[in-house]
C-alpha positions as CSV (number, residue, x, y, z in Angstrom):
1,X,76.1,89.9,102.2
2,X,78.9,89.0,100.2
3,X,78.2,91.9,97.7
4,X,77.9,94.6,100.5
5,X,81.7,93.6,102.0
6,X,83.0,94.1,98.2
7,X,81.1,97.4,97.7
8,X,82.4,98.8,100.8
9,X,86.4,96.8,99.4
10,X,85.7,99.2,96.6
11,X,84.2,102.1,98.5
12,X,87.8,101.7,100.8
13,X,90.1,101.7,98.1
14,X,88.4,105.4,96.5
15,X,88.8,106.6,99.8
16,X,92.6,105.6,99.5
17,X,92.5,106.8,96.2
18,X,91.1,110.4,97.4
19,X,93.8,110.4,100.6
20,X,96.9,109.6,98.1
21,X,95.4,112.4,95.8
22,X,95.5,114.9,98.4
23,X,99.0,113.9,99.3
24,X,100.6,114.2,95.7
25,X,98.5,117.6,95.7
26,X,100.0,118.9,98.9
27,X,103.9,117.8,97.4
28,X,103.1,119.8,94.4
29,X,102.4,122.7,96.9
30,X,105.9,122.1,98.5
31,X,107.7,122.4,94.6
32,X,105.8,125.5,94.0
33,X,108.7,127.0,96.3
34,X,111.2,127.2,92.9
35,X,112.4,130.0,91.7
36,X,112.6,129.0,88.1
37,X,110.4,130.0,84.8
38,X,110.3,129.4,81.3
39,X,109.5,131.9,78.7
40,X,105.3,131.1,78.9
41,X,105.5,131.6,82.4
42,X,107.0,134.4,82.3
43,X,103.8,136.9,80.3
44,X,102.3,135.5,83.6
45,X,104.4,137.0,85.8
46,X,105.1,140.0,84.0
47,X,101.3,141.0,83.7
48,X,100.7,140.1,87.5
49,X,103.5,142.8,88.1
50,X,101.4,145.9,86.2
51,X,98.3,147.8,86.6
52,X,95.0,145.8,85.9
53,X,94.3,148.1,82.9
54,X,97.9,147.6,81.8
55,X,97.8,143.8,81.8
56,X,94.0,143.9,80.0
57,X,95.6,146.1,77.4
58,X,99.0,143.4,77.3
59,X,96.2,140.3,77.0
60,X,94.1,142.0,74.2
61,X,97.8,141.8,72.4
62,X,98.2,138.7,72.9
63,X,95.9,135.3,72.3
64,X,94.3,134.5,75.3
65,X,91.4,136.1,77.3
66,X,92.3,137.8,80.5
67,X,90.7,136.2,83.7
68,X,93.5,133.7,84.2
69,X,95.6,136.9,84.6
70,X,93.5,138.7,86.5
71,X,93.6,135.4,89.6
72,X,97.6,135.8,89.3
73,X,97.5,139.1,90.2
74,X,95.5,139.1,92.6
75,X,96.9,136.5,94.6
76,X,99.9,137.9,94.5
77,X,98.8,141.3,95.6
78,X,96.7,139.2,98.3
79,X,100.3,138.0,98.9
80,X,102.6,141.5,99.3
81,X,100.1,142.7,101.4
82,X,100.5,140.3,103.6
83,X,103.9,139.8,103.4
84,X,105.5,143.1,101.9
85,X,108.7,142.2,100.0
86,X,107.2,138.8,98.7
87,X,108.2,137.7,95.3
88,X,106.0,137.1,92.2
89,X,106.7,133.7,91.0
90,X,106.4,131.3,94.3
91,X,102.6,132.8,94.8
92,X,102.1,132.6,91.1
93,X,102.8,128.7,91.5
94,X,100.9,127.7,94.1
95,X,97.6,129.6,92.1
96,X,98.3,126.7,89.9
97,X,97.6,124.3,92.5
98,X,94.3,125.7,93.6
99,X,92.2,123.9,90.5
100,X,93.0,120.3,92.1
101,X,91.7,121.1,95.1
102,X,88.8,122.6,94.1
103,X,88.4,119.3,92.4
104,X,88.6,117.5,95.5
105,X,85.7,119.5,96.7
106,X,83.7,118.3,93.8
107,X,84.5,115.0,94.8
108,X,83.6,115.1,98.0
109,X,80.2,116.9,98.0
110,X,79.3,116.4,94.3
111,X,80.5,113.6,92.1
112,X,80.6,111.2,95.5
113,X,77.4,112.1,96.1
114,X,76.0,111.1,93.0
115,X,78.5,108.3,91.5
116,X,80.2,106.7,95.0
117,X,83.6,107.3,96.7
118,X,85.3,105.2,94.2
119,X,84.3,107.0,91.2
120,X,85.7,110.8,93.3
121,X,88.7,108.8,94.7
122,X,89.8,107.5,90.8
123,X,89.1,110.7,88.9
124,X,91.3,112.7,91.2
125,X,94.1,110.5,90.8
126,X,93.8,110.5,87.8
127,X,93.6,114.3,87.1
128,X,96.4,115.3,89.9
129,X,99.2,112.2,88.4
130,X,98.3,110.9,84.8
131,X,100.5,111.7,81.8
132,X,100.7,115.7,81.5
133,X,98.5,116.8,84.1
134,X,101.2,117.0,87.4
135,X,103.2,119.6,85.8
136,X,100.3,122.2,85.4
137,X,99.9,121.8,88.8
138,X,102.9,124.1,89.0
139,X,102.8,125.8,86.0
140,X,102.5,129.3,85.8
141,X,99.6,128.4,83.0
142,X,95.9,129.0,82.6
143,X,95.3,125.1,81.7
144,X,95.0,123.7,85.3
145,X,92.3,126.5,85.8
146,X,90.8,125.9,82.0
147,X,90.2,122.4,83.4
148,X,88.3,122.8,86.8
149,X,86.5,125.4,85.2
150,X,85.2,123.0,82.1
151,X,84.9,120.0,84.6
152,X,82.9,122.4,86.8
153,X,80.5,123.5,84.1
154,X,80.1,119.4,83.0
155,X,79.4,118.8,86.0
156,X,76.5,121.1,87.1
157,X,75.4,120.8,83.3
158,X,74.7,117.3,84.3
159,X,73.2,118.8,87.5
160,X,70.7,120.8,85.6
161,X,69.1,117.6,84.0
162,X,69.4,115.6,86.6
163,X,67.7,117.5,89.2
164,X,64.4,117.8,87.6
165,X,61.2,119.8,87.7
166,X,60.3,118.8,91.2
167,X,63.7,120.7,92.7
168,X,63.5,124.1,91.1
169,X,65.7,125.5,93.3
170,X,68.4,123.3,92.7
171,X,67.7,123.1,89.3
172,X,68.0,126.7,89.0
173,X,71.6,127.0,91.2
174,X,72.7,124.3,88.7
175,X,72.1,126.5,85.6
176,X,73.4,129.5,87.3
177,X,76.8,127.6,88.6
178,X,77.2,126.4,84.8
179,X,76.6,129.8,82.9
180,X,79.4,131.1,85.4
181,X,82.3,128.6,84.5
182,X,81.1,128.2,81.2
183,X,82.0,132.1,80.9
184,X,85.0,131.4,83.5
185,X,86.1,128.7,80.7
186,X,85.9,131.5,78.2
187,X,87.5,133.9,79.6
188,X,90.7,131.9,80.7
189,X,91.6,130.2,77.7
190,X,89.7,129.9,74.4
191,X,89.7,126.2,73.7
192,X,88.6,126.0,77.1
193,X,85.1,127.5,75.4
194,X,84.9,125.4,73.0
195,X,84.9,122.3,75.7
196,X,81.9,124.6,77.1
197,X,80.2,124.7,73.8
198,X,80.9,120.8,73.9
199,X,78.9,120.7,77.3
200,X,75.9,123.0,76.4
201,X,75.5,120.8,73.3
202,X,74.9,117.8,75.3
203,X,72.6,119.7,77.1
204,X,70.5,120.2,74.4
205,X,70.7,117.4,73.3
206,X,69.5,115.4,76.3
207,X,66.4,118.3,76.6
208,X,65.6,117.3,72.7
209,X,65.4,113.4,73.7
210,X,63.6,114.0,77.1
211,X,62.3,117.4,78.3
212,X,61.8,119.7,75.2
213,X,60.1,122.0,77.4
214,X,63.3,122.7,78.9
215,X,65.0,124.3,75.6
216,X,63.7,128.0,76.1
217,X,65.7,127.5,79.2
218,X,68.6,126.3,77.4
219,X,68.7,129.0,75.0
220,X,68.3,131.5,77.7
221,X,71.5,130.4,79.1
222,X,73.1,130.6,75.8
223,X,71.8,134.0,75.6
224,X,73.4,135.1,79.0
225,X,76.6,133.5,78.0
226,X,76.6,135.3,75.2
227,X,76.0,138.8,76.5
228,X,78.2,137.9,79.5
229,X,81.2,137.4,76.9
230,X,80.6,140.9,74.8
231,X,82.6,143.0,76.6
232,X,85.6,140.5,74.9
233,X,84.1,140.1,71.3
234,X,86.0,142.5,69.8
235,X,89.2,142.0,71.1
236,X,88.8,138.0,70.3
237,X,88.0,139.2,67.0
238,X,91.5,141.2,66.5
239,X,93.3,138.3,67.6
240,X,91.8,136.0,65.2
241,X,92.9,138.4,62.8
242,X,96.5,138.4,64.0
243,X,96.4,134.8,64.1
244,X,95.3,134.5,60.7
245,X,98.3,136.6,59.1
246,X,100.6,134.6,61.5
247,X,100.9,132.1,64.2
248,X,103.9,130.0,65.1
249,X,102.0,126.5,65.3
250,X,103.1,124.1,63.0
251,X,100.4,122.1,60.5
252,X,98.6,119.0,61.6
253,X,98.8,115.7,59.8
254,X,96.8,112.7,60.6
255,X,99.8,111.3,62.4
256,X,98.9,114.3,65.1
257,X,96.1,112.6,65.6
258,X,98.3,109.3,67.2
259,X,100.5,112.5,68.8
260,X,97.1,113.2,71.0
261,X,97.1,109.9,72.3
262,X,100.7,109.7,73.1
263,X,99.9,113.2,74.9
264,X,97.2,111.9,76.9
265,X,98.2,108.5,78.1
266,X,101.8,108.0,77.2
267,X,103.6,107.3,81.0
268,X,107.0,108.4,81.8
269,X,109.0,105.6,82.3
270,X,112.7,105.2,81.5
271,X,111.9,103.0,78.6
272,X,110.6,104.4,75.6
273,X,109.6,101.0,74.3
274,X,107.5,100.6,77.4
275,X,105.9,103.7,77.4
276,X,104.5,103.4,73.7
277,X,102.6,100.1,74.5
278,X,101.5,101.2,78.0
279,X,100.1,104.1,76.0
280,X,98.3,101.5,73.2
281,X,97.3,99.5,76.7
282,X,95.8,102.4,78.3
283,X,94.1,103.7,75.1
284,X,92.5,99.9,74.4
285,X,91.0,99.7,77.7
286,X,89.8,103.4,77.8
287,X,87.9,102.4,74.2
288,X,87.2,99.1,75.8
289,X,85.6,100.7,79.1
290,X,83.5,102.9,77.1
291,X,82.5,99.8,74.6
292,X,81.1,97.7,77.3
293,X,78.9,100.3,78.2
294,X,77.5,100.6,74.8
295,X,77.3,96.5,74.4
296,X,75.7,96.2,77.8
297,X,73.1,99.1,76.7
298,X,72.5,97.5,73.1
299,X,71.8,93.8,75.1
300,X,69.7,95.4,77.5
301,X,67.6,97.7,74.8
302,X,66.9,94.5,72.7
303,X,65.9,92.6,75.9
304,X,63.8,95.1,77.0
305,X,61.9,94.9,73.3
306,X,61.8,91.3,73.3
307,X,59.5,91.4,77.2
308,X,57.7,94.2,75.9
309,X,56.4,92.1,72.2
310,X,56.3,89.0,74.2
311,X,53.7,91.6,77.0
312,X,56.3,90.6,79.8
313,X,56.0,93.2,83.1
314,X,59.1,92.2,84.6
315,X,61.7,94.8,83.4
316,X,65.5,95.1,84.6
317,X,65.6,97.0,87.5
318,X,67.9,100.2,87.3
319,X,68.3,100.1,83.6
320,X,66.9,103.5,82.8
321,X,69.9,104.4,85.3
322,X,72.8,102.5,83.6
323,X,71.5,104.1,80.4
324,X,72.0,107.6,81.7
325,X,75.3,106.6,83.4
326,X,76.3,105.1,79.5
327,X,74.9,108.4,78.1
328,X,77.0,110.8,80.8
329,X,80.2,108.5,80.1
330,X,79.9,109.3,76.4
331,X,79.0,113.2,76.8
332,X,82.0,113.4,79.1
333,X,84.3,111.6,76.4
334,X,82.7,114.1,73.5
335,X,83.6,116.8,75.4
336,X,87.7,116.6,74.8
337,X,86.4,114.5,70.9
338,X,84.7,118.2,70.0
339,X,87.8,120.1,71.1
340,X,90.2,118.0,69.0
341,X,87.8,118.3,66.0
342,X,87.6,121.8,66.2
343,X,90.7,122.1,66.7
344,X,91.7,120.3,63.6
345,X,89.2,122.0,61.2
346,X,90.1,125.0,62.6
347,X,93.7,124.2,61.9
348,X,92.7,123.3,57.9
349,X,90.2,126.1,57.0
350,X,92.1,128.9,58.9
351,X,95.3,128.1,60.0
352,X,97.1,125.9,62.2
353,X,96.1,126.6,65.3
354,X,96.0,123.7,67.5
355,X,98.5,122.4,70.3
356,X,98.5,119.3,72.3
357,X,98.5,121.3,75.8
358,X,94.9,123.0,74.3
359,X,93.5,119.5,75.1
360,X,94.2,119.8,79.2
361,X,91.2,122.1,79.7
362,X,88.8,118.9,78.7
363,X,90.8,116.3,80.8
364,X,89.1,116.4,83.4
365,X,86.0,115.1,81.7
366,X,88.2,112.9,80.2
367,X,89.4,111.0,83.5
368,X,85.7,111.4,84.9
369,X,84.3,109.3,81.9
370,X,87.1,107.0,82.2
371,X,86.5,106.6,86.7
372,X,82.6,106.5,85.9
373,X,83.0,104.0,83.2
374,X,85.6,101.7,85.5
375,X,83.3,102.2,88.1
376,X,80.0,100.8,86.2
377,X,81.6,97.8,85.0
378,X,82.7,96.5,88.2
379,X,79.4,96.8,89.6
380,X,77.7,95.0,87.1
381,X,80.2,92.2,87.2
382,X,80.0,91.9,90.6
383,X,76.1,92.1,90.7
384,X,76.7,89.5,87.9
385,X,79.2,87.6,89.6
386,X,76.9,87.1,93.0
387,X,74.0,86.1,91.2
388,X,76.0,83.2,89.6
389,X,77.2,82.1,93.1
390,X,74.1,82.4,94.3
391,X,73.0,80.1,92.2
392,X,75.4,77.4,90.8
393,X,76.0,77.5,94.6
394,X,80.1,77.6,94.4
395,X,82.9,79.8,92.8
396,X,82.6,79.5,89.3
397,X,85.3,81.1,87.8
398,X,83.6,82.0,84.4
399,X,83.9,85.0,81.8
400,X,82.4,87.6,84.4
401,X,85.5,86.8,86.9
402,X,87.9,86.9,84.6
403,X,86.8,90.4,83.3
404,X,86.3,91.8,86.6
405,X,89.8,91.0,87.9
406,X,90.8,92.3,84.1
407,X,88.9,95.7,85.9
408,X,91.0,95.3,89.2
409,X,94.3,95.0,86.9
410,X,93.1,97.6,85.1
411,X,92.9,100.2,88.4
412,X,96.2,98.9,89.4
413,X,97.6,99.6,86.2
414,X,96.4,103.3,86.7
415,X,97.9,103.8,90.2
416,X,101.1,102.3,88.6
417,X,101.3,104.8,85.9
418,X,99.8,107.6,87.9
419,X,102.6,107.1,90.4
420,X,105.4,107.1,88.4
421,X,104.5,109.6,85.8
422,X,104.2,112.1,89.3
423,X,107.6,110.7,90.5
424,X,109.0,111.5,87.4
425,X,107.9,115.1,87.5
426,X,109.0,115.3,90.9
427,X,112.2,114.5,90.1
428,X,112.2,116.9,87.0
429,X,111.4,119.7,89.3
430,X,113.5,118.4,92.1
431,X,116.7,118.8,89.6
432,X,115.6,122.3,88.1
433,X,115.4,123.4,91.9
434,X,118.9,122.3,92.4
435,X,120.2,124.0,88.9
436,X,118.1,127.1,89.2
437,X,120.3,128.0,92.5
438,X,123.8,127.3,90.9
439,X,121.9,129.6,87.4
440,X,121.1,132.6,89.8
441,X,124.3,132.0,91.2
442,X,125.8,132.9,87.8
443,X,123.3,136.0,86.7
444,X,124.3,137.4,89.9
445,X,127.9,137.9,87.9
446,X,126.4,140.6,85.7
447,X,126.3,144.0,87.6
448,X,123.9,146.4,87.0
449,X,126.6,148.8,84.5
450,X,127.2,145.7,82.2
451,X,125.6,144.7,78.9
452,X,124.4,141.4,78.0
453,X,124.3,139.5,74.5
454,X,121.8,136.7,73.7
455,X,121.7,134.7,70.7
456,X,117.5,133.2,71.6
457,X,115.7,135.5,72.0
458,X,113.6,133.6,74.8
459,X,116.5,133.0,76.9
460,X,116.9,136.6,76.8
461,X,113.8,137.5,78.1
462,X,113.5,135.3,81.0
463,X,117.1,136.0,82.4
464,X,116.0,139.7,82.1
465,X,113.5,139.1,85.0
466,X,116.6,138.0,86.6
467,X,118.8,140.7,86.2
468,X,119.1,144.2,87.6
469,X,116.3,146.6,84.9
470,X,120.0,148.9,84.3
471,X,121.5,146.0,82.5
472,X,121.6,146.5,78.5
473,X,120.5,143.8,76.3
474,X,121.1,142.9,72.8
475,X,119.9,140.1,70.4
476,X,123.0,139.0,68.3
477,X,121.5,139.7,64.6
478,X,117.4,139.4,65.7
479,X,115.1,141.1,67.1
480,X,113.1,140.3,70.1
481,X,109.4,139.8,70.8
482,X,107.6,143.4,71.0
483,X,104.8,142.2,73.6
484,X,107.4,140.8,75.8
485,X,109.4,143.5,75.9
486,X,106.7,145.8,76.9
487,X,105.8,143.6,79.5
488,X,109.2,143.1,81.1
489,X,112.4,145.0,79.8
490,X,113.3,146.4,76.4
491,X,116.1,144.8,74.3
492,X,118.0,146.0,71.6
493,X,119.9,144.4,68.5
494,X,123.6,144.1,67.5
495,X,125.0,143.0,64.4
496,X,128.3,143.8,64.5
497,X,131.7,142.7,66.2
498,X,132.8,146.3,65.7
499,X,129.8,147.3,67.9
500,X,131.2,145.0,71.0
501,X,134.6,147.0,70.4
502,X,133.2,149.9,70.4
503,X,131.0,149.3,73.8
504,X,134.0,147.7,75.3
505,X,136.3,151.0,74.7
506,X,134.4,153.7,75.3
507,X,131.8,152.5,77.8
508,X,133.8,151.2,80.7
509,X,131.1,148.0,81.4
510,X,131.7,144.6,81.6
511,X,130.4,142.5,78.4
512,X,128.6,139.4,78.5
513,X,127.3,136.6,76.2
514,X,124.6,134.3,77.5
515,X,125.1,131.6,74.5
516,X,122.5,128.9,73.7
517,X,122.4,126.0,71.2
518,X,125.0,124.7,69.1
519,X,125.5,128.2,67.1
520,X,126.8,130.1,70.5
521,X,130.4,128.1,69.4
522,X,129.9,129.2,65.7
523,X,129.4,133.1,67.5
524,X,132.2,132.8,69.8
525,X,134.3,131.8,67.2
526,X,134.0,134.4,65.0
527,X,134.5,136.6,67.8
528,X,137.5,135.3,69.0
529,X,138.7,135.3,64.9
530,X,137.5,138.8,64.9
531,X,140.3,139.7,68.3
532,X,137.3,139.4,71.1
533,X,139.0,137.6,74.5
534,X,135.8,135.5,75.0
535,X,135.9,133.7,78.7
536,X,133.6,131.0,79.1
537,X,132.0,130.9,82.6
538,X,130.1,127.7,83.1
539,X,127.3,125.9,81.8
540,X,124.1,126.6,83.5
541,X,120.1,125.5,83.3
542,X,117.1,128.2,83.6
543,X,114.1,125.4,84.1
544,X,114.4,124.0,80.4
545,X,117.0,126.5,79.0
546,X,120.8,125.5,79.1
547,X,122.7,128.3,78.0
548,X,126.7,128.8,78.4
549,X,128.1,132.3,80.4
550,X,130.8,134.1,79.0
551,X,132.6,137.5,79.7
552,X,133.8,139.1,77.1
553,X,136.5,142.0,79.0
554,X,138.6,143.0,76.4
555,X,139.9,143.2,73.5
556,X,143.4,141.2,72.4
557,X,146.2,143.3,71.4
């Protein structure tokens, strides 16, 4: 009876889990209504602006696949229909939000279905606030979509073997659902498909071990995968070209390797000192959570030969279930292990080509393996726990207590860093919010007739979006990106003083320099050396870009 009330504790507090997960979902909602992007962002929001065909054409120059793209745009169209006049960026943010709660359908009808409430209520927490993951819930980004998409495909992959011969129908829905996100995965973001290829191989693997009857059916969905990613086979195959001649990711070392961790599970508390061992906590019980499952196995497997040479009928009951909950744990933790090692050999034998953000597409899997694994141990403990009670006849507080209520500490631990890791990106976006109105405050200074000079060349582009399209731009000795440009507005080059003079007396504008970084005093004083009347304006942030506003109105006699 005892063990029921517990279960049904546990079953409460995912429930809890699952309610607090909507709510940090629904304020993410509420801070997609900021005007602000960064220079990423903004290829979003300049290809939701053009023609379909344009913004294929503007991807195929670019390095990822399209689809992402293509759900911008037409939300936002969706949007201006609706409301004519309606800007791009705000319905561009709240696309970002969408993933989570597609999630928590998953964990209502699938994952709670099949692993318990506590299991949906955990993994949701843990994909809407651990380290990283709130802020692509804003993001103007493919990632939070790479993710539900790869999660998705896991999911239903797990589906397909575990519905069985007997349910053809589901079987067959299963297959069909993960063929469509594996190709979804592929066609938003390209690490993305190689978390796919992750899944499929554990797929096969599993078929190999148990049902090799079932591997003309594997490779037929390979084979539809394949042909339903064609059409983009020869545009991937161009941008691996680019890629190889350049790229502007830096090479890996094996400290990168400590730099993944610290990206997954390094919280975002004030103290740095704090956050590095909360990070080597969180990564010890992750390993630790995933190393009980394998000792528990291992004890069980060697048990279970001992009855069977001794010709003993009584077997565990529900171990052929904890081994397939061990076995999912680990194919969901391989998922985001494959990434990273492709990632790296990729990075050695072509180039480096692998970013700590490529790793959010596979974190879903990630926290599932992580909720599932939590989830496992506590049951057995308690089963384990009850049984000793049961009878020794008192509370014994022995080895098995001690590690469930290490468990307990271990959830609490979780909500702790969940919690503030999502306060502190609320308060991050909270304070860009603020600046972003005293920024467009200051851009709306420049009139359409004047001229701008940059000295970064992303700065420049993003404040463009801001600024009237009759506005000249300049890069102080440097040329801007070609793709953006296309995209958004076209920007030339200066490299002279004389050329400021020479704009200043004959073309009757306003001049202005948008200055970032420490050389925008080096600039301004060799203009002011050179007889430029340089006025500094104000200080002013652009969601991660501080840049300094100067008008530059004549010349000094």
């Amino acid at each position: 009876m005892n063990v029921r009330k517990k279960i049904a504790g546990r079953d409460i507090f995912g429930y809890l889990l699952l309610v607090l997960s909507v709510v940090l979902l629904c304020r993410s909602l509420t801070l997609c209504f900021s005007n602000d992007i960064w220079y990423d962002e903004l290829f979003t929001i300049g290809m939701a602006e053009h023609s379909y065909s344009e913004l294929i054409r503007f991807t195929a120059a670019d390095v990822h696949p399209p689809l992402y793209y293509c759900i911008v745009k037409v939300f936002v169209d969706l949007c201006k229909l609706i409301m004519p006049g309606a800007g791009t960026i705000i319905p561009a943010k709240i696309v970002s939000v969408f993933p989570c709660f597609v999630l928590l359908l998953y964990c209502l009808y699938f994952i709670r279905k099949r692993f318990g409430i506590f299991v949906s209520g955990l993994f949701l927490f843990c994909a809407a606030a651990m380290p990283q993951l709130p802020a692509y819930t804003v993001e103007v980004r493919m990632y939070g979509w790479a993710m539900l998409f790869v999660t998705a495909a896991f999911l239903h992959g797990y589906g397909t073997i575990t519905a069985g011969v007997k349910v053809e129908g589901s079987r067959h829905l299963h297959a069909a659902a993960l063929v469509l996100y594996g190709l979804a995965a592929a066609y938003t973001q390209y690490f993305a498909a190689v978390a796919v290829g992750m899944v499929y191989l554990c797929v096969l693997l599993v078929f190999l071990k148990k049902d090799r009857s079932r591997i003309k059916e594997w490779f037929l969905w390979v084979i539809v995968s394949a042909l339903g990613y064609m059409p983009w086979l020869l545009v991937l195959y161009r941008q691996i070209s680019t890629v190889r001649e350049s790229y502007w990711i830096l090479p890996l070392t094996w400290r990168s390797l400590g730099g993944c961790v610290k990206f997954l599970l390094k919280p975002a508390f004030s103290n740095d000192r704090v956050n590095t061992v909360l990070a080597v906590i969180l990564f010890a019980a992750y390993v630790a959570v995933w190393g009980f499952q394998a000792v528990k196995l291992y004890h069980n497997g060697k048990e279970k030969g001992i009855n069977v040479e001794n010709k003993m009928t009584v077997i565990q009951c529900g171990e052929d279930e904890k081994a397939e909950r061990f076995w999912t744990i680990t194919a969901a933790i391989s998922v985001l292990g494959g990434l990273v090692l492709f990632g790296f050999v990729a990075s050695i034998l072509i180039r480096p080509i692998f970013v700590y953000r490529y790793m959010i597409s596979a974190l879903g899997c990630f926290w599932f393996s992580f909720a599932l694994g939590l989830d496992e141990i506590l049951c057995i403990l308690k089963t384990r726990i009850q049984e000793q009670k049961e009878t020794s006849g008192r509370h014994n507080i022995g080895r098995s207590r001690i590690v469930y209520c290490a468990g307990i500490g271990l959830v609490i631990l979780i909500l702790i860093v969940g919690l503030r890791d999502y306060r502190a990106f609320c308060g991050e976006e909270e304070y860009k919010t603020v600046n972003m109105s005293k920024t467009q405050k200051a851009l709306s200074l420049i009139g359409p007739q004047d001229a701008v000079i940059y000295n970064f060349d992303q700065v420049q582009a993003v404040t463009a979006y801001y600024l009237p399209e009759s506005v000249e731009r300049f890069l102080w000795q440097a040329d801007g990106e070609k793709l953006i440009q296309q995209i958004i507005s076209p920007c030339g080059r200066m490299d002279d003083t004389d050329e400021i003079v020479d704009m200043l007396e004959t073309g009757g504008k306003n001049i202005w320099f948008i200055g970032s970084f420490n050389s925008r005093d080096d600039i301004v004083a060799e203009w002011r050396d050179e007889g430029l009347d340089v006025e500094e304006k104000g200080s002013f942030l652009l969601e991660r870009y501080w840049f300094n506003l100067y008008r530059i109105s004549k010349v000094c006699p």
